[in-house]
PDB file of C-alpha atoms and ligand atoms in Angstrom:
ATOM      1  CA  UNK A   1       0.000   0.000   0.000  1.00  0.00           C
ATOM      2  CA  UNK A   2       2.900   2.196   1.108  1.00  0.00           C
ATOM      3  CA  UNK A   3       5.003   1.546  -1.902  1.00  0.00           C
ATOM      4  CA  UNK A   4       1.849   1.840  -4.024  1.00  0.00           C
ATOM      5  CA  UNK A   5       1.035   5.426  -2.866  1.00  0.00           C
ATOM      6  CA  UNK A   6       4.712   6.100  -3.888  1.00  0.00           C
ATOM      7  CA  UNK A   7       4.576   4.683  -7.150  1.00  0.00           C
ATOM      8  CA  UNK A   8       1.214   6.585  -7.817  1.00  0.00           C
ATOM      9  CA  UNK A   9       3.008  10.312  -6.011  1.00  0.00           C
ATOM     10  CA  UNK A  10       5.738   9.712  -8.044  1.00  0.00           C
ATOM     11  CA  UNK A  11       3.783   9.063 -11.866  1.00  0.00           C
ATOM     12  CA  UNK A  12       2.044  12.052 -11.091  1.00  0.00           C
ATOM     13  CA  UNK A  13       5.057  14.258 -10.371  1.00  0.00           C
ATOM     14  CA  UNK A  14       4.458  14.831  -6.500  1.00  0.00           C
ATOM     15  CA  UNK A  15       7.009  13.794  -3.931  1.00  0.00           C
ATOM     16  CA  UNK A  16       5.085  12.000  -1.323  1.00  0.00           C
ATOM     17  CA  UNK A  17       4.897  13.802   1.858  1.00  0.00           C
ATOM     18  CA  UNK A  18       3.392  13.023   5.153  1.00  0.00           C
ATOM     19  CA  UNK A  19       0.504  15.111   4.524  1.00  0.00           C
ATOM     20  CA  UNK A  20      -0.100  14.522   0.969  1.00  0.00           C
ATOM     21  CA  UNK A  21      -0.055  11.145   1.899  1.00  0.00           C
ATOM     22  CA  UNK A  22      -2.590  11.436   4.618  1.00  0.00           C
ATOM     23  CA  UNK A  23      -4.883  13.159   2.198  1.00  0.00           C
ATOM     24  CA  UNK A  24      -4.440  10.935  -0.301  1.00  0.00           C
ATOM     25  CA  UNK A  25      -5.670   7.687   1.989  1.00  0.00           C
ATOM     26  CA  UNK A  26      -8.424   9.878   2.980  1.00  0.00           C
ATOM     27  CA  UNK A  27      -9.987  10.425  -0.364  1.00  0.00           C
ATOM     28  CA  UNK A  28      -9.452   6.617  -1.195  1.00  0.00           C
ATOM     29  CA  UNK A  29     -11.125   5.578   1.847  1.00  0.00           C
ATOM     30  CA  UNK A  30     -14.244   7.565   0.635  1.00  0.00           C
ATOM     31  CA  UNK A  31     -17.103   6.056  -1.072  1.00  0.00           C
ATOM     32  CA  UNK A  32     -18.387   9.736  -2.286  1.00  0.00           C
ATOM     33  CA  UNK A  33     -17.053  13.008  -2.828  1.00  0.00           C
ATOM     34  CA  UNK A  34     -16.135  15.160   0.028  1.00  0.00           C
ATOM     35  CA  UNK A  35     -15.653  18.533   0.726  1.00  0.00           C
ATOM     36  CA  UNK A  36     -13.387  20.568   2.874  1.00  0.00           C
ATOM     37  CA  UNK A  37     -15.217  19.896   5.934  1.00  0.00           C
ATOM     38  CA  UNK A  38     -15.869  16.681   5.394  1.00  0.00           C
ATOM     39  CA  UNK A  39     -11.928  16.077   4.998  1.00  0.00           C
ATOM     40  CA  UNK A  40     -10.951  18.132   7.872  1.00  0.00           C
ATOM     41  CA  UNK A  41     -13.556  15.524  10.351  1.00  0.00           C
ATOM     42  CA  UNK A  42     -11.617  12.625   8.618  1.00  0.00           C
ATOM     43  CA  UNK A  43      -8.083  14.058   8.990  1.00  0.00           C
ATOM     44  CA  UNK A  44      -8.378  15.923  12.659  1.00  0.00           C
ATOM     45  CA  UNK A  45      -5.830  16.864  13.613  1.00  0.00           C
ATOM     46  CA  UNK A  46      -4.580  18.114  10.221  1.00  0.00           C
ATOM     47  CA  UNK A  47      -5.713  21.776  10.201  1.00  0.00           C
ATOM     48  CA  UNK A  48      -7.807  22.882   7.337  1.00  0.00           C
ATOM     49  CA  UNK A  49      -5.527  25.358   5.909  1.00  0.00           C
ATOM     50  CA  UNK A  50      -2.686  22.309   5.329  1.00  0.00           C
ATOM     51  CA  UNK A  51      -5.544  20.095   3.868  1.00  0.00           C
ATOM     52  CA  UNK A  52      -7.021  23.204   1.439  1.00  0.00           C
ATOM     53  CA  UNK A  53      -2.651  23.489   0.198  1.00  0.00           C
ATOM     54  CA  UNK A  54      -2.873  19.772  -0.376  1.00  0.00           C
ATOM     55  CA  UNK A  55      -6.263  19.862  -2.279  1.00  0.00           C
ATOM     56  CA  UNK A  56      -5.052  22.652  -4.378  1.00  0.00           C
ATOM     57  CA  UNK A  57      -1.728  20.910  -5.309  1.00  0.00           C
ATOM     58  CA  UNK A  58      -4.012  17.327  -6.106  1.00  0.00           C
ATOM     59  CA  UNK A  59      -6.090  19.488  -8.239  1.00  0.00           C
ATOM     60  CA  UNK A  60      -3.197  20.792 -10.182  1.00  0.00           C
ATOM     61  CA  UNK A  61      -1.410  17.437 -10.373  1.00  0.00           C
ATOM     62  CA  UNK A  62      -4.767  15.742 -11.716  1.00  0.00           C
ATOM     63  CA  UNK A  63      -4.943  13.383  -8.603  1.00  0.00           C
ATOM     64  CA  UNK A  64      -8.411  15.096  -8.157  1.00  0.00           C
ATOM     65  CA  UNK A  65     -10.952  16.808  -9.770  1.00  0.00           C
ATOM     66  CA  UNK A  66     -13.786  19.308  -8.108  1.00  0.00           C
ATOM     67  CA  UNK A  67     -17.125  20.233  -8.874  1.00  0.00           C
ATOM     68  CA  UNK A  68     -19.850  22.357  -6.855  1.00  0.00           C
ATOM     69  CA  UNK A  69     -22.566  20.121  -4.683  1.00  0.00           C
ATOM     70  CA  UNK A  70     -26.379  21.249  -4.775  1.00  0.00           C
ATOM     71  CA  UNK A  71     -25.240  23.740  -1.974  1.00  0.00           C
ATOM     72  CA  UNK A  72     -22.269  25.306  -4.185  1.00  0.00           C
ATOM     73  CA  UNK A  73     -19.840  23.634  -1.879  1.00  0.00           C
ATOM     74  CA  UNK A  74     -16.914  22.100  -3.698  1.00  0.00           C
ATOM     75  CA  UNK A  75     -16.450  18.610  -3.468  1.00  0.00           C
ATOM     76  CA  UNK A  76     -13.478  16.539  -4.287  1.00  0.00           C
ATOM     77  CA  UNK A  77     -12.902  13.300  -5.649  1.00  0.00           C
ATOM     78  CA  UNK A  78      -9.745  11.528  -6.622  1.00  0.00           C
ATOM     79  CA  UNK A  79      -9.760  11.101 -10.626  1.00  0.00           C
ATOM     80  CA  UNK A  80      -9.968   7.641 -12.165  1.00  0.00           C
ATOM     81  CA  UNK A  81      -7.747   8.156 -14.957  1.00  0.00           C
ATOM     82  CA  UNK A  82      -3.291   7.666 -14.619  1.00  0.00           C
ATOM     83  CA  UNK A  83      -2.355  10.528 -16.714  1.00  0.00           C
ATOM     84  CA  UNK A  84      -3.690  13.758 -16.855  1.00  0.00           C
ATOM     85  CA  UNK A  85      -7.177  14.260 -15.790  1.00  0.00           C
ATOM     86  CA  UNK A  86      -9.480  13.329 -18.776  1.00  0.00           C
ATOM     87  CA  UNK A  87     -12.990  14.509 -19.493  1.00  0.00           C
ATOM     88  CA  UNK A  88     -14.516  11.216 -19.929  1.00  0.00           C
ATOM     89  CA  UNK A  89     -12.980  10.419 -16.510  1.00  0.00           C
ATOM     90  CA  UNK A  90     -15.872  12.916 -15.122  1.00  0.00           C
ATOM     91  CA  UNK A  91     -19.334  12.334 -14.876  1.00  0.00           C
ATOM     92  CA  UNK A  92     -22.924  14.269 -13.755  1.00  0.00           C
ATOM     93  CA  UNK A  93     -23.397  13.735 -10.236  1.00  0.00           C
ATOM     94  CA  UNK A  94     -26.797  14.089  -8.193  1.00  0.00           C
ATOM     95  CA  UNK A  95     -26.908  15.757  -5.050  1.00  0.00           C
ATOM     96  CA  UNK A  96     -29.516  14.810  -2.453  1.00  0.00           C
ATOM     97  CA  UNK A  97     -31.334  17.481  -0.824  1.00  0.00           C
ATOM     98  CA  UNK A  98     -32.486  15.342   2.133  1.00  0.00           C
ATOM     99  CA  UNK A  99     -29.428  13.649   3.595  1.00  0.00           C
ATOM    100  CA  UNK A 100     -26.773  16.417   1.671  1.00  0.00           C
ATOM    101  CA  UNK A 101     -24.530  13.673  -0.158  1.00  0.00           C
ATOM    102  CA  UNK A 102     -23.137  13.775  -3.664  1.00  0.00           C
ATOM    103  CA  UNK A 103     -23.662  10.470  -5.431  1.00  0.00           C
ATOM    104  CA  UNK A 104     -21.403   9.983  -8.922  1.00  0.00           C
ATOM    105  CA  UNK A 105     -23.539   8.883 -11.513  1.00  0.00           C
ATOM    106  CA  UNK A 106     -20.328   7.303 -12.978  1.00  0.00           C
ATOM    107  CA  UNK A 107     -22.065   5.925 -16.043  1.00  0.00           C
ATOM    108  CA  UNK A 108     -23.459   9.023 -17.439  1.00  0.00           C
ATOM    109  CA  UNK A 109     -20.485  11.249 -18.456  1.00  0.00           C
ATOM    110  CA  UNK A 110     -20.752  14.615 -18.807  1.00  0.00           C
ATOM    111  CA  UNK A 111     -22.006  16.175 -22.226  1.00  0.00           C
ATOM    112  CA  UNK A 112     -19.598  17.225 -24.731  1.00  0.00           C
ATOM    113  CA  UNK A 113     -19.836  21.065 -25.324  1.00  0.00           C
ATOM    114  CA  UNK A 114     -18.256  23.227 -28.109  1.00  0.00           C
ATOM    115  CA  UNK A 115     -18.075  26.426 -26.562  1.00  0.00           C
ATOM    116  CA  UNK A 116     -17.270  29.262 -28.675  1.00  0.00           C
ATOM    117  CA  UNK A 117     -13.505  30.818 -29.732  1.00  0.00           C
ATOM    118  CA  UNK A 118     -11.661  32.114 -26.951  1.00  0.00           C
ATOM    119  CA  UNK A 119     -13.529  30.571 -24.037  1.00  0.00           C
ATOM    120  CA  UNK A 120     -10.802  28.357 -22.200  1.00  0.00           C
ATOM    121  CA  UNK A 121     -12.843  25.996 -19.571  1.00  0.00           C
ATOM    122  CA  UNK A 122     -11.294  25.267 -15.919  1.00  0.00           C
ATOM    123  CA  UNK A 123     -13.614  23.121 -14.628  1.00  0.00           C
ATOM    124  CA  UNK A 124     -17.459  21.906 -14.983  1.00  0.00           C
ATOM    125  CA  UNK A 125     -20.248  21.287 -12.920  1.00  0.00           C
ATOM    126  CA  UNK A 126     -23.167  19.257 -13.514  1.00  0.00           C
ATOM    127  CA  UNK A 127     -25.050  18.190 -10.755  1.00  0.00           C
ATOM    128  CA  UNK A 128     -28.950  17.053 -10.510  1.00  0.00           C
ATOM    129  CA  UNK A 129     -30.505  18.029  -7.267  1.00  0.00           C
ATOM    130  CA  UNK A 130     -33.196  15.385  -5.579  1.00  0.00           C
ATOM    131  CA  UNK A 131     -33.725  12.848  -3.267  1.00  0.00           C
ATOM    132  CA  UNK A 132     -31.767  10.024  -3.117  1.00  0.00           C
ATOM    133  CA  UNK A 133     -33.342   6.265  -3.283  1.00  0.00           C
ATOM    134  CA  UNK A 134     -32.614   5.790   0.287  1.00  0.00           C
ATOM    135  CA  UNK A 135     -33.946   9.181   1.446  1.00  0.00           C
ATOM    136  CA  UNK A 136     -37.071   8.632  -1.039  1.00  0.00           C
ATOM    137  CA  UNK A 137     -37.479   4.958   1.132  1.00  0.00           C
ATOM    138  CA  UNK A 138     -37.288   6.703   4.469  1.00  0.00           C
ATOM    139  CA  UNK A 139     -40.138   9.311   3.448  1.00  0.00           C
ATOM    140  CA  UNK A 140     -42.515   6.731   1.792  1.00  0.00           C
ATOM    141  CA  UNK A 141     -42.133   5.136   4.881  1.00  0.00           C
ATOM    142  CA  UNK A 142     -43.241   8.180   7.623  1.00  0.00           C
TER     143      UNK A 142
HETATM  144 ZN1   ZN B   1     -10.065  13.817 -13.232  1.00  0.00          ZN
HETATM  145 ZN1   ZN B   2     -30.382  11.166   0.499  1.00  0.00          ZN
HETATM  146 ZN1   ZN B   3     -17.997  11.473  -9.052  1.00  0.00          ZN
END
């Protein structure tokens, strides 16, 4: 696991500190996307400021992309693809109203867009707000 967090650091050009590390098993560990906060419950001690440096550096390296929640929080998640990050590697995600979790609707990828001359895109959001099916289970239910 150790060497394999390495390995990984290393093909994406980022020496491997403690930190970086510590973020890194964090995100892996997660079965959705997270945001700031949730990181900074996962990782206490680790202040938030030294997680938000570590974020930025993932998001630069293409170890993670971001997109805004249903709240306009972002959230991270680690990107699927070895190289750079690639488009098809990102999908629409659907944010549940009721419990407040992004879900990665990993088999619809996002739309390809031609966007007109001179318009260079950063990053993309798509997100569908609702009710997720367990939330919709627990209302039928009341
Ligand atoms: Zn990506
Ligand atoms: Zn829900
Ligand atoms: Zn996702």
């Amino acid at each position: 696991m150790e060497q394999d967090i390495e390995s990984y650091f290393e093909q994406k050009g980022v020496k491997p500190t403690a930190n970086r590390i510590l973020v890194l098993k964090a995100l892996r560990g997660e079965e959705h996307p997270v945001t700031l906060t949730d990181l900074e419950l996962t990782l206490s001690p680790m202040d938030k400021s030294s997680i938000f440096r570590v974020l930025t550096l993932f998001l630069e390296q293409d170890i993670v992309h971001a997109f805004e929640d249903g709240r306009g929080l972002l959230n991270y998640e680690l990107c699927g693809s070895e190289g750079p990050c690639d488009r098809r590697d990102e999908h629409i995600h659907f944010y549940c109203e009721s419990c407040r979790q992004s879900f990665c609707m990993e088999d619809l990828p996002l739309p390809e867009m031609e966007l007109p001359e001179g318009y260079t895109p950063h990053s993309l959001s798509f997100v569908i707000k609702g009710e997720c099916p367990r939330c919709r289970r627990q209302h039928e239910s009341d």
